[in-house]
Amino acid sequence: MIGLSLNCEFVQQILTGFITNEVRKTGFSRVVVGLSGGVDSALSAYLGAEALGAENVLALLMPYRTSSPESREHAELVVKRLRIQSDVIEITPMVDAYFERFPESDQVRRGNKMARERMTILFDHSAKLKALVLGTSNKTELLLGYGTLYGDMASAINPLGDLYKTQIRHLARHMGIPEVIVGKAPSGDLWVGQTDEAELGFTYEEVDRVLYLMVDRRYDIPDLIAAGFDERFVRAVLAKVQASQYKRRLPLIAKISARTIDRDFRYPRDWGK
Amino acid sequence: MSRYTIALAQINPALGDLERNLALHEKTAEEAIVRGASLVIFPELSLTGYFLKDIVSSVAFPLTSSILDRLRNLSRRIDLVIGLVEESPEHLFYNTALYLSMGEIRHVHRKVYLPTYGIFDEQRYLAEGGQIRTFRAKVGRSAILICEDMWHPSAVFVASLDGMKILISPSASPGRGGLEEGKSFANARAWETINRAYAQLFTCYVLYANRVGYEDGACFWGGSEVIAPSGEPVAKAEYLSEQILVAEIDPAEVRRARMLNPLVRDERLDVTLRELERVRREGAR
């Protein structure tokens, strides 16, 4: 049995402690989070508000003209429930201005550009408000590389990065996030009608079970096949994890000196905090 | 035999900040004194924090350093177990715990088993200790084993044969796994099992002081505990929150446990040594 259930009470305590501790250590007391209307960013906002108080969380809604109105409604619902500050910043003008020069661009380029546009807005607000950008990428997305490097994958601290999508849903329900948000089909909302699961070709429930056994429990491919998983599916998942490894690391640095950043110059992120 | 009040200092040290941590030690020890404790045990690397990486050499100091003066002075009023990075005369760095009493260092334990797997990287930065010794503490003959040392029953076995009645274990254990199944981290549950098992198997007290707080996203889970020689928990700190756990220990409990269950008496050192020699000769594994 691979239920991927979660001791929600305890995990909530760990994650709120993580936010409080890591935010204060840097001398900040606020966070800024981009709300998409989906469950991941909703959960980050809920955890941030629980950890730091509603007055210390700023939510930014950054729709593009093709973004679904439902996403906007759901993001506004989170703002209303949490009573957090929010602002709406349309990204249509800047994204469209850019693609006027590249009208042939496909959906992937456009989606990536939107994600990176949002990132620059979040980090601008980080500087403006002395607020850390709270991450919203979950473990499933990070492992599959299903995110935009320097876009939605960018943040200062990420409370969700060690929770699979299935576990995100458990915790979201536990924290009282409205079912219209938790229960809907996950979507990057990058083009009309897009859903993650249609694009990936499998459901989060399926892939989370494989990833959990592969990553957390160190099952090899033969172990996974013996556990009843389809070989092609398992190999496809592993291929995605391998292909996206670069997204989970700093850019490669050509080694020249005696001490190279992150190779033999190794300090904790919390150095001097 | 008199009873002793001891305190386990479940603190959150600042990474790489000796001055702040010294102040935290003093404040914590003062509170332990007010609460009647005659011994306070701080977690592993309590003066420096745990995931130091290349900071190791900047926070290391020799045991003759004046940095220890304040704590030496404090130890005239309460015995202390503290954790630090010790720099040896050869400029090797050790993950060390000290027992301070009456203004002096009474015992030095250098961590023997340095974990280098998973999230751990101690052998990259630190030198291995080579001794497991008991010493006379106010509360009775004691041994200090730091964190990973406890995962090697041979270390506890040696201490037991060396006269250990009190097993002091300072720890900096980051929580890992198991939250899809249980009420606490998988490794926390494992710790609780081994603490009880050692208390029972070696008929000794186990004083387990774990820290709390976060370093680079890793969460130290706390849950410090005192286990009686019967294997029964005497006191248990909360998970995740700072706390000074005060408990009473009674050396007569060790005596009673050993009368009921004379495991220490019946140990066969000659058989053990002979068989160990044989295994070594024939090649282990």
PDB file of N, CA, C and O in Angstrom, chain A residues 15-82:
ATOM      1  N   LEU A  15       6.053  23.072   8.882  1.00  0.00           N
ATOM      2  CA  LEU A  15       6.152  24.039   7.786  1.00  0.00           C
ATOM      3  C   LEU A  15       5.947  25.478   8.257  1.00  0.00           C
ATOM      4  O   LEU A  15       6.623  26.389   7.779  1.00  0.00           O
ATOM      5  N   THR A  16       5.046  25.700   9.182  1.00  0.00           N
ATOM      6  CA  THR A  16       4.886  27.061   9.695  1.00  0.00           C
ATOM      7  C   THR A  16       6.135  27.454  10.494  1.00  0.00           C
ATOM      8  O   THR A  16       6.607  28.585  10.402  1.00  0.00           O
ATOM      9  N   GLY A  17       6.682  26.508  11.230  1.00  0.00           N
ATOM     10  CA  GLY A  17       7.941  26.768  11.954  1.00  0.00           C
ATOM     11  C   GLY A  17       9.064  27.092  10.985  1.00  0.00           C
ATOM     12  O   GLY A  17       9.875  27.990  11.220  1.00  0.00           O
ATOM     13  N   PHE A  18       9.102  26.367   9.888  1.00  0.00           N
ATOM     14  CA  PHE A  18      10.110  26.594   8.845  1.00  0.00           C
ATOM     15  C   PHE A  18       9.989  28.026   8.310  1.00  0.00           C
ATOM     16  O   PHE A  18      10.982  28.749   8.196  1.00  0.00           O
ATOM     17  N   ILE A  19       8.789  28.448   7.990  1.00  0.00           N
ATOM     18  CA  ILE A  19       8.595  29.789   7.424  1.00  0.00           C
ATOM     19  C   ILE A  19       9.004  30.854   8.438  1.00  0.00           C
ATOM     20  O   ILE A  19       9.805  31.753   8.144  1.00  0.00           O
ATOM     21  N   THR A  20       8.489  30.744   9.646  1.00  0.00           N
ATOM     22  CA  THR A  20       8.821  31.726  10.681  1.00  0.00           C
ATOM     23  C   THR A  20      10.325  31.808  10.881  1.00  0.00           C
ATOM     24  O   THR A  20      10.921  32.891  10.863  1.00  0.00           O
ATOM     25  N   ASN A  21      10.932  30.652  11.054  1.00  0.00           N
ATOM     26  CA  ASN A  21      12.346  30.577  11.373  1.00  0.00           C
ATOM     27  C   ASN A  21      13.215  31.104  10.241  1.00  0.00           C
ATOM     28  O   ASN A  21      14.092  31.941  10.449  1.00  0.00           O
ATOM     29  N   GLU A  22      12.954  30.636   9.020  1.00  0.00           N
ATOM     30  CA  GLU A  22      13.824  31.009   7.901  1.00  0.00           C
ATOM     31  C   GLU A  22      13.588  32.464   7.468  1.00  0.00           C
ATOM     32  O   GLU A  22      14.507  33.120   6.990  1.00  0.00           O
ATOM     33  N   VAL A  23      12.373  32.966   7.615  1.00  0.00           N
ATOM     34  CA  VAL A  23      12.100  34.366   7.255  1.00  0.00           C
ATOM     35  C   VAL A  23      12.772  35.298   8.263  1.00  0.00           C
ATOM     36  O   VAL A  23      13.489  36.224   7.897  1.00  0.00           O
ATOM     37  N   ARG A  24      12.582  35.034   9.525  1.00  0.00           N
ATOM     38  CA  ARG A  24      13.137  35.922  10.569  1.00  0.00           C
ATOM     39  C   ARG A  24      14.654  35.911  10.565  1.00  0.00           C
ATOM     40  O   ARG A  24      15.288  36.932  10.819  1.00  0.00           O
ATOM     41  N   LYS A  25      15.240  34.732  10.262  1.00  0.00           N
ATOM     42  CA  LYS A  25      16.688  34.607  10.245  1.00  0.00           C
ATOM     43  C   LYS A  25      17.313  35.603   9.276  1.00  0.00           C
ATOM     44  O   LYS A  25      18.405  36.100   9.489  1.00  0.00           O
ATOM     45  N   THR A  26      16.613  35.867   8.179  1.00  0.00           N
ATOM     46  CA  THR A  26      17.158  36.764   7.161  1.00  0.00           C
ATOM     47  C   THR A  26      16.897  38.222   7.518  1.00  0.00           C
ATOM     48  O   THR A  26      17.266  39.115   6.767  1.00  0.00           O
ATOM     49  N   GLY A  27      16.234  38.466   8.651  1.00  0.00           N
ATOM     50  CA  GLY A  27      15.940  39.828   9.060  1.00  0.00           C
ATOM     51  C   GLY A  27      14.653  40.362   8.441  1.00  0.00           C
ATOM     52  O   GLY A  27      14.338  41.531   8.586  1.00  0.00           O
ATOM     53  N   PHE A  28      13.905  39.502   7.756  1.00  0.00           N
ATOM     54  CA  PHE A  28      12.629  39.885   7.170  1.00  0.00           C
ATOM     55  C   PHE A  28      11.506  39.456   8.111  1.00  0.00           C
ATOM     56  O   PHE A  28      11.707  38.662   9.029  1.00  0.00           O
ATOM     57  N   SER A  29      10.306  40.008   7.860  1.00  0.00           N
ATOM     58  CA  SER A  29       9.170  39.501   8.631  1.00  0.00           C
ATOM     59  C   SER A  29       7.965  39.246   7.730  1.00  0.00           C
ATOM     60  O   SER A  29       6.920  38.835   8.196  1.00  0.00           O
ATOM     61  N   ARG A  30       8.148  39.513   6.427  1.00  0.00           N
ATOM     62  CA  ARG A  30       7.010  39.384   5.504  1.00  0.00           C
ATOM     63  C   ARG A  30       7.350  38.446   4.352  1.00  0.00           C
ATOM     64  O   ARG A  30       8.517  38.249   4.028  1.00  0.00           O
ATOM     65  N   VAL A  31       6.286  37.963   3.709  1.00  0.00           N
ATOM     66  CA  VAL A  31       6.470  37.190   2.480  1.00  0.00           C
ATOM     67  C   VAL A  31       5.533  37.712   1.401  1.00  0.00           C
ATOM     68  O   VAL A  31       4.505  38.324   1.691  1.00  0.00           O
ATOM     69  N   VAL A  32       5.936  37.460   0.162  1.00  0.00           N
ATOM     70  CA  VAL A  32       5.076  37.774  -0.972  1.00  0.00           C
ATOM     71  C   VAL A  32       4.898  36.478  -1.766  1.00  0.00           C
ATOM     72  O   VAL A  32       5.847  35.718  -1.941  1.00  0.00           O
ATOM     73  N   VAL A  33       3.670  36.228  -2.191  1.00  0.00           N
ATOM     74  CA  VAL A  33       3.399  34.966  -2.887  1.00  0.00           C
ATOM     75  C   VAL A  33       2.517  35.242  -4.107  1.00  0.00           C
ATOM     76  O   VAL A  33       1.596  36.065  -4.044  1.00  0.00           O
ATOM     77  N   GLY A  34       2.844  34.599  -5.194  1.00  0.00           N
ATOM     78  CA  GLY A  34       2.027  34.728  -6.399  1.00  0.00           C
ATOM     79  C   GLY A  34       0.883  33.738  -6.340  1.00  0.00           C
ATOM     80  O   GLY A  34       1.109  32.532  -6.262  1.00  0.00           O
ATOM     81  N   LEU A  35      -0.341  34.246  -6.364  1.00  0.00           N
ATOM     82  CA  LEU A  35      -1.511  33.363  -6.272  1.00  0.00           C
ATOM     83  C   LEU A  35      -2.056  33.098  -7.669  1.00  0.00           C
ATOM     84  O   LEU A  35      -2.474  34.020  -8.366  1.00  0.00           O
ATOM     85  N   SER A  36      -2.090  31.823  -8.024  1.00  0.00           N
ATOM     86  CA  SER A  36      -2.568  31.474  -9.365  1.00  0.00           C
ATOM     87  C   SER A  36      -4.036  31.073  -9.357  1.00  0.00           C
ATOM     88  O   SER A  36      -4.664  30.990 -10.401  1.00  0.00           O
ATOM     89  N   GLY A  37      -4.538  30.767  -8.165  1.00  0.00           N
ATOM     90  CA  GLY A  37      -5.875  30.189  -8.073  1.00  0.00           C
ATOM     91  C   GLY A  37      -5.830  28.676  -7.878  1.00  0.00           C
ATOM     92  O   GLY A  37      -6.837  28.038  -7.627  1.00  0.00           O
ATOM     93  N   GLY A  38      -4.612  28.113  -7.980  1.00  0.00           N
ATOM     94  CA  GLY A  38      -4.448  26.672  -7.788  1.00  0.00           C
ATOM     95  C   GLY A  38      -4.160  26.326  -6.328  1.00  0.00           C
ATOM     96  O   GLY A  38      -3.975  27.211  -5.489  1.00  0.00           O
ATOM     97  N   VAL A  39      -4.100  25.009  -6.086  1.00  0.00           N
ATOM     98  CA  VAL A  39      -3.991  24.552  -4.702  1.00  0.00           C
ATOM     99  C   VAL A  39      -2.595  24.810  -4.118  1.00  0.00           C
ATOM    100  O   VAL A  39      -2.457  25.097  -2.922  1.00  0.00           O
ATOM    101  N   ASP A  40      -1.556  24.739  -4.958  1.00  0.00           N
ATOM    102  CA  ASP A  40      -0.198  24.898  -4.413  1.00  0.00           C
ATOM    103  C   ASP A  40       0.023  26.308  -3.849  1.00  0.00           C
ATOM    104  O   ASP A  40       0.432  26.468  -2.703  1.00  0.00           O
ATOM    105  N   SER A  41      -0.267  27.304  -4.668  1.00  0.00           N
ATOM    106  CA  SER A  41      -0.025  28.664  -4.183  1.00  0.00           C
ATOM    107  C   SER A  41      -1.002  29.029  -3.062  1.00  0.00           C
ATOM    108  O   SER A  41      -0.657  29.778  -2.151  1.00  0.00           O
ATOM    109  N   ALA A  42      -2.215  28.453  -3.122  1.00  0.00           N
ATOM    110  CA  ALA A  42      -3.159  28.686  -2.023  1.00  0.00           C
ATOM    111  C   ALA A  42      -2.577  28.146  -0.715  1.00  0.00           C
ATOM    112  O   ALA A  42      -2.605  28.814   0.327  1.00  0.00           O
ATOM    113  N   LEU A  43      -1.999  26.938  -0.788  1.00  0.00           N
ATOM    114  CA  LEU A  43      -1.436  26.322   0.424  1.00  0.00           C
ATOM    115  C   LEU A  43      -0.251  27.135   0.949  1.00  0.00           C
ATOM    116  O   LEU A  43      -0.125  27.356   2.159  1.00  0.00           O
ATOM    117  N   SER A  44       0.605  27.600   0.045  1.00  0.00           N
ATOM    118  CA  SER A  44       1.730  28.433   0.492  1.00  0.00           C
ATOM    119  C   SER A  44       1.216  29.675   1.223  1.00  0.00           C
ATOM    120  O   SER A  44       1.749  30.053   2.265  1.00  0.00           O
ATOM    121  N   ALA A  45       0.172  30.296   0.660  1.00  0.00           N
ATOM    122  CA  ALA A  45      -0.381  31.498   1.288  1.00  0.00           C
ATOM    123  C   ALA A  45      -0.985  31.172   2.655  1.00  0.00           C
ATOM    124  O   ALA A  45      -0.786  31.908   3.627  1.00  0.00           O
ATOM    125  N   TYR A  46      -1.703  30.066   2.730  1.00  0.00           N
ATOM    126  CA  TYR A  46      -2.281  29.662   4.023  1.00  0.00           C
ATOM    127  C   TYR A  46      -1.193  29.431   5.067  1.00  0.00           C
ATOM    128  O   TYR A  46      -1.302  29.866   6.212  1.00  0.00           O
ATOM    129  N   LEU A  47      -0.141  28.733   4.653  1.00  0.00           N
ATOM    130  CA  LEU A  47       0.954  28.452   5.598  1.00  0.00           C
ATOM    131  C   LEU A  47       1.653  29.754   6.005  1.00  0.00           C
ATOM    132  O   LEU A  47       1.991  29.942   7.181  1.00  0.00           O
ATOM    133  N   GLY A  48       1.857  30.639   5.029  1.00  0.00           N
ATOM    134  CA  GLY A  48       2.506  31.920   5.320  1.00  0.00           C
ATOM    135  C   GLY A  48       1.689  32.734   6.311  1.00  0.00           C
ATOM    136  O   GLY A  48       2.239  33.311   7.259  1.00  0.00           O
ATOM    137  N   ALA A  49       0.372  32.778   6.098  1.00  0.00           N
ATOM    138  CA  ALA A  49      -0.497  33.557   6.988  1.00  0.00           C
ATOM    139  C   ALA A  49      -0.528  32.949   8.387  1.00  0.00           C
ATOM    140  O   ALA A  49      -0.510  33.663   9.395  1.00  0.00           O
ATOM    141  N   GLU A  50      -0.553  31.632   8.434  1.00  0.00           N
ATOM    142  CA  GLU A  50      -0.550  30.941   9.730  1.00  0.00           C
ATOM    143  C   GLU A  50       0.771  31.220  10.478  1.00  0.00           C
ATOM    144  O   GLU A  50       0.779  31.453  11.681  1.00  0.00           O
ATOM    145  N   ALA A  51       1.868  31.228   9.720  1.00  0.00           N
ATOM    146  CA  ALA A  51       3.188  31.383  10.350  1.00  0.00           C
ATOM    147  C   ALA A  51       3.449  32.827  10.780  1.00  0.00           C
ATOM    148  O   ALA A  51       3.955  33.066  11.873  1.00  0.00           O
ATOM    149  N   LEU A  52       3.122  33.771   9.910  1.00  0.00           N
ATOM    150  CA  LEU A  52       3.585  35.150  10.115  1.00  0.00           C
ATOM    151  C   LEU A  52       2.460  36.120  10.438  1.00  0.00           C
ATOM    152  O   LEU A  52       2.714  37.277  10.760  1.00  0.00           O
ATOM    153  N   GLY A  53       1.218  35.660  10.329  1.00  0.00           N
ATOM    154  CA  GLY A  53       0.080  36.556  10.515  1.00  0.00           C
ATOM    155  C   GLY A  53      -0.359  37.092   9.155  1.00  0.00           C
ATOM    156  O   GLY A  53       0.482  37.365   8.291  1.00  0.00           O
ATOM    157  N   ALA A  54      -1.675  37.251   8.993  1.00  0.00           N
ATOM    158  CA  ALA A  54      -2.224  37.670   7.693  1.00  0.00           C
ATOM    159  C   ALA A  54      -1.632  38.992   7.228  1.00  0.00           C
ATOM    160  O   ALA A  54      -1.419  39.215   6.035  1.00  0.00           O
ATOM    161  N   GLU A  55      -1.326  39.869   8.190  1.00  0.00           N
ATOM    162  CA  GLU A  55      -0.838  41.206   7.822  1.00  0.00           C
ATOM    163  C   GLU A  55       0.561  41.145   7.213  1.00  0.00           C
ATOM    164  O   GLU A  55       1.020  42.134   6.637  1.00  0.00           O
ATOM    165  N   ASN A  56       1.225  40.030   7.325  1.00  0.00           N
ATOM    166  CA  ASN A  56       2.585  39.916   6.800  1.00  0.00           C
ATOM    167  C   ASN A  56       2.678  39.118   5.508  1.00  0.00           C
ATOM    168  O   ASN A  56       3.767  38.684   5.108  1.00  0.00           O
ATOM    169  N   VAL A  57       1.535  38.867   4.892  1.00  0.00           N
ATOM    170  CA  VAL A  57       1.530  38.129   3.626  1.00  0.00           C
ATOM    171  C   VAL A  57       0.919  39.018   2.547  1.00  0.00           C
ATOM    172  O   VAL A  57      -0.189  39.527   2.707  1.00  0.00           O
ATOM    173  N   LEU A  58       1.660  39.224   1.470  1.00  0.00           N
ATOM    174  CA  LEU A  58       1.100  39.939   0.312  1.00  0.00           C
ATOM    175  C   LEU A  58       0.917  38.937  -0.816  1.00  0.00           C
ATOM    176  O   LEU A  58       1.844  38.218  -1.174  1.00  0.00           O
ATOM    177  N   ALA A  59      -0.300  38.892  -1.359  1.00  0.00           N
ATOM    178  CA  ALA A  59      -0.577  38.017  -2.497  1.00  0.00           C
ATOM    179  C   ALA A  59      -0.620  38.852  -3.765  1.00  0.00           C
ATOM    180  O   ALA A  59      -1.243  39.909  -3.793  1.00  0.00           O
ATOM    181  N   LEU A  60       0.046  38.366  -4.808  1.00  0.00           N
ATOM    182  CA  LEU A  60      -0.022  39.045  -6.102  1.00  0.00           C
ATOM    183  C   LEU A  60      -0.752  38.138  -7.089  1.00  0.00           C
ATOM    184  O   LEU A  60      -0.403  36.968  -7.240  1.00  0.00           O
ATOM    185  N   LEU A  61      -1.772  38.706  -7.716  1.00  0.00           N
ATOM    186  CA  LEU A  61      -2.487  38.002  -8.781  1.00  0.00           C
ATOM    187  C   LEU A  61      -1.975  38.590 -10.082  1.00  0.00           C
ATOM    188  O   LEU A  61      -2.043  39.811 -10.277  1.00  0.00           O
ATOM    189  N   MET A  62      -1.467  37.728 -10.951  1.00  0.00           N
ATOM    190  CA  MET A  62      -0.798  38.241 -12.155  1.00  0.00           C
ATOM    191  C   MET A  62      -1.350  37.555 -13.404  1.00  0.00           C
ATOM    192  O   MET A  62      -0.677  36.764 -14.055  1.00  0.00           O
ATOM    193  N   PRO A  63      -2.568  37.889 -13.747  1.00  0.00           N
ATOM    194  CA  PRO A  63      -3.199  37.187 -14.873  1.00  0.00           C
ATOM    195  C   PRO A  63      -2.684  37.685 -16.226  1.00  0.00           C
ATOM    196  O   PRO A  63      -2.243  38.828 -16.359  1.00  0.00           O
ATOM    197  N   TYR A  64      -2.764  36.807 -17.205  1.00  0.00           N
ATOM    198  CA  TYR A  64      -2.545  37.137 -18.614  1.00  0.00           C
ATOM    199  C   TYR A  64      -3.931  37.132 -19.260  1.00  0.00           C
ATOM    200  O   TYR A  64      -4.865  36.545 -18.717  1.00  0.00           O
ATOM    201  N   ARG A  65      -4.046  37.756 -20.423  1.00  0.00           N
ATOM    202  CA  ARG A  65      -5.398  37.902 -20.985  1.00  0.00           C
ATOM    203  C   ARG A  65      -6.111  36.573 -21.250  1.00  0.00           C
ATOM    204  O   ARG A  65      -7.331  36.516 -21.246  1.00  0.00           O
ATOM    205  N   THR A  66      -5.322  35.487 -21.471  1.00  0.00           N
ATOM    206  CA  THR A  66      -5.985  34.193 -21.707  1.00  0.00           C
ATOM    207  C   THR A  66      -6.226  33.409 -20.410  1.00  0.00           C
ATOM    208  O   THR A  66      -6.777  32.315 -20.454  1.00  0.00           O
ATOM    209  N   SER A  67      -5.753  33.946 -19.285  1.00  0.00           N
ATOM    210  CA  SER A  67      -5.943  33.210 -18.023  1.00  0.00           C
ATOM    211  C   SER A  67      -7.432  33.030 -17.756  1.00  0.00           C
ATOM    212  O   SER A  67      -8.233  33.917 -18.052  1.00  0.00           O
ATOM    213  N   SER A  68      -7.749  31.887 -17.147  1.00  0.00           N
ATOM    214  CA  SER A  68      -9.161  31.594 -16.921  1.00  0.00           C
ATOM    215  C   SER A  68      -9.739  32.485 -15.814  1.00  0.00           C
ATOM    216  O   SER A  68      -9.092  32.722 -14.793  1.00  0.00           O
ATOM    217  N   PRO A  69     -10.938  33.001 -16.026  1.00  0.00           N
ATOM    218  CA  PRO A  69     -11.585  33.834 -14.997  1.00  0.00           C
ATOM    219  C   PRO A  69     -11.771  33.057 -13.700  1.00  0.00           C
ATOM    220  O   PRO A  69     -11.739  33.627 -12.614  1.00  0.00           O
ATOM    221  N   GLU A  70     -11.935  31.749 -13.834  1.00  0.00           N
ATOM    222  CA  GLU A  70     -12.106  30.904 -12.649  1.00  0.00           C
ATOM    223  C   GLU A  70     -10.844  30.948 -11.764  1.00  0.00           C
ATOM    224  O   GLU A  70     -10.939  30.992 -10.538  1.00  0.00           O
ATOM    225  N   SER A  71      -9.676  30.970 -12.409  1.00  0.00           N
ATOM    226  CA  SER A  71      -8.429  31.037 -11.633  1.00  0.00           C
ATOM    227  C   SER A  71      -8.424  32.305 -10.784  1.00  0.00           C
ATOM    228  O   SER A  71      -8.055  32.285  -9.607  1.00  0.00           O
ATOM    229  N   ARG A  72      -8.801  33.398 -11.418  1.00  0.00           N
ATOM    230  CA  ARG A  72      -8.838  34.685 -10.720  1.00  0.00           C
ATOM    231  C   ARG A  72      -9.811  34.630  -9.543  1.00  0.00           C
ATOM    232  O   ARG A  72      -9.489  35.066  -8.437  1.00  0.00           O
ATOM    233  N   GLU A  73     -10.994  34.058  -9.785  1.00  0.00           N
ATOM    234  CA  GLU A  73     -11.990  33.930  -8.695  1.00  0.00           C
ATOM    235  C   GLU A  73     -11.427  33.133  -7.522  1.00  0.00           C
ATOM    236  O   GLU A  73     -11.605  33.490  -6.363  1.00  0.00           O
ATOM    237  N   HIS A  74     -10.749  32.036  -7.861  1.00  0.00           N
ATOM    238  CA  HIS A  74     -10.218  31.177  -6.796  1.00  0.00           C
ATOM    239  C   HIS A  74      -9.100  31.879  -6.015  1.00  0.00           C
ATOM    240  O   HIS A  74      -9.011  31.750  -4.802  1.00  0.00           O
ATOM    241  N   ALA A  75      -8.281  32.620  -6.727  1.00  0.00           N
ATOM    242  CA  ALA A  75      -7.224  33.373  -6.040  1.00  0.00           C
ATOM    243  C   ALA A  75      -7.851  34.425  -5.121  1.00  0.00           C
ATOM    244  O   ALA A  75      -7.417  34.625  -3.979  1.00  0.00           O
ATOM    245  N   GLU A  76      -8.907  35.076  -5.617  1.00  0.00           N
ATOM    246  CA  GLU A  76      -9.583  36.099  -4.793  1.00  0.00           C
ATOM    247  C   GLU A  76     -10.258  35.471  -3.576  1.00  0.00           C
ATOM    248  O   GLU A  76     -10.332  36.085  -2.509  1.00  0.00           O
ATOM    249  N   LEU A  77     -10.722  34.244  -3.766  1.00  0.00           N
ATOM    250  CA  LEU A  77     -11.328  33.532  -2.638  1.00  0.00           C
ATOM    251  C   LEU A  77     -10.299  33.306  -1.517  1.00  0.00           C
ATOM    252  O   LEU A  77     -10.591  33.479  -0.329  1.00  0.00           O
ATOM    253  N   VAL A  78      -9.088  32.947  -1.920  1.00  0.00           N
ATOM    254  CA  VAL A  78      -8.013  32.743  -0.934  1.00  0.00           C
ATOM    255  C   VAL A  78      -7.716  34.056  -0.202  1.00  0.00           C
ATOM    256  O   VAL A  78      -7.600  34.093   1.026  1.00  0.00           O
ATOM    257  N   VAL A  79      -7.617  35.131  -0.969  1.00  0.00           N
ATOM    258  CA  VAL A  79      -7.338  36.449  -0.376  1.00  0.00           C
ATOM    259  C   VAL A  79      -8.416  36.800   0.644  1.00  0.00           C
ATOM    260  O   VAL A  79      -8.133  37.253   1.759  1.00  0.00           O
ATOM    261  N   LYS A  80      -9.663  36.560   0.247  1.00  0.00           N
ATOM    262  CA  LYS A  80     -10.788  36.906   1.119  1.00  0.00           C
ATOM    263  C   LYS A  80     -10.788  36.050   2.390  1.00  0.00           C
ATOM    264  O   LYS A  80     -10.939  36.564   3.497  1.00  0.00           O
ATOM    265  N   ARG A  81     -10.594  34.735   2.196  1.00  0.00           N
ATOM    266  CA  ARG A  81     -10.585  33.828   3.357  1.00  0.00           C
ATOM    267  C   ARG A  81      -9.482  34.186   4.354  1.00  0.00           C
ATOM    268  O   ARG A  81      -9.691  34.150   5.561  1.00  0.00           O
ATOM    269  N   LEU A  82      -8.303  34.505   3.820  1.00  0.00           N
ATOM    270  CA  LEU A  82      -7.159  34.745   4.709  1.00  0.00           C
ATOM    271  C   LEU A  82      -7.082  36.187   5.194  1.00  0.00           C
ATOM    272  O   LEU A  82      -6.344  36.496   6.117  1.00  0.00           O
TER     273      LEU A  82
END
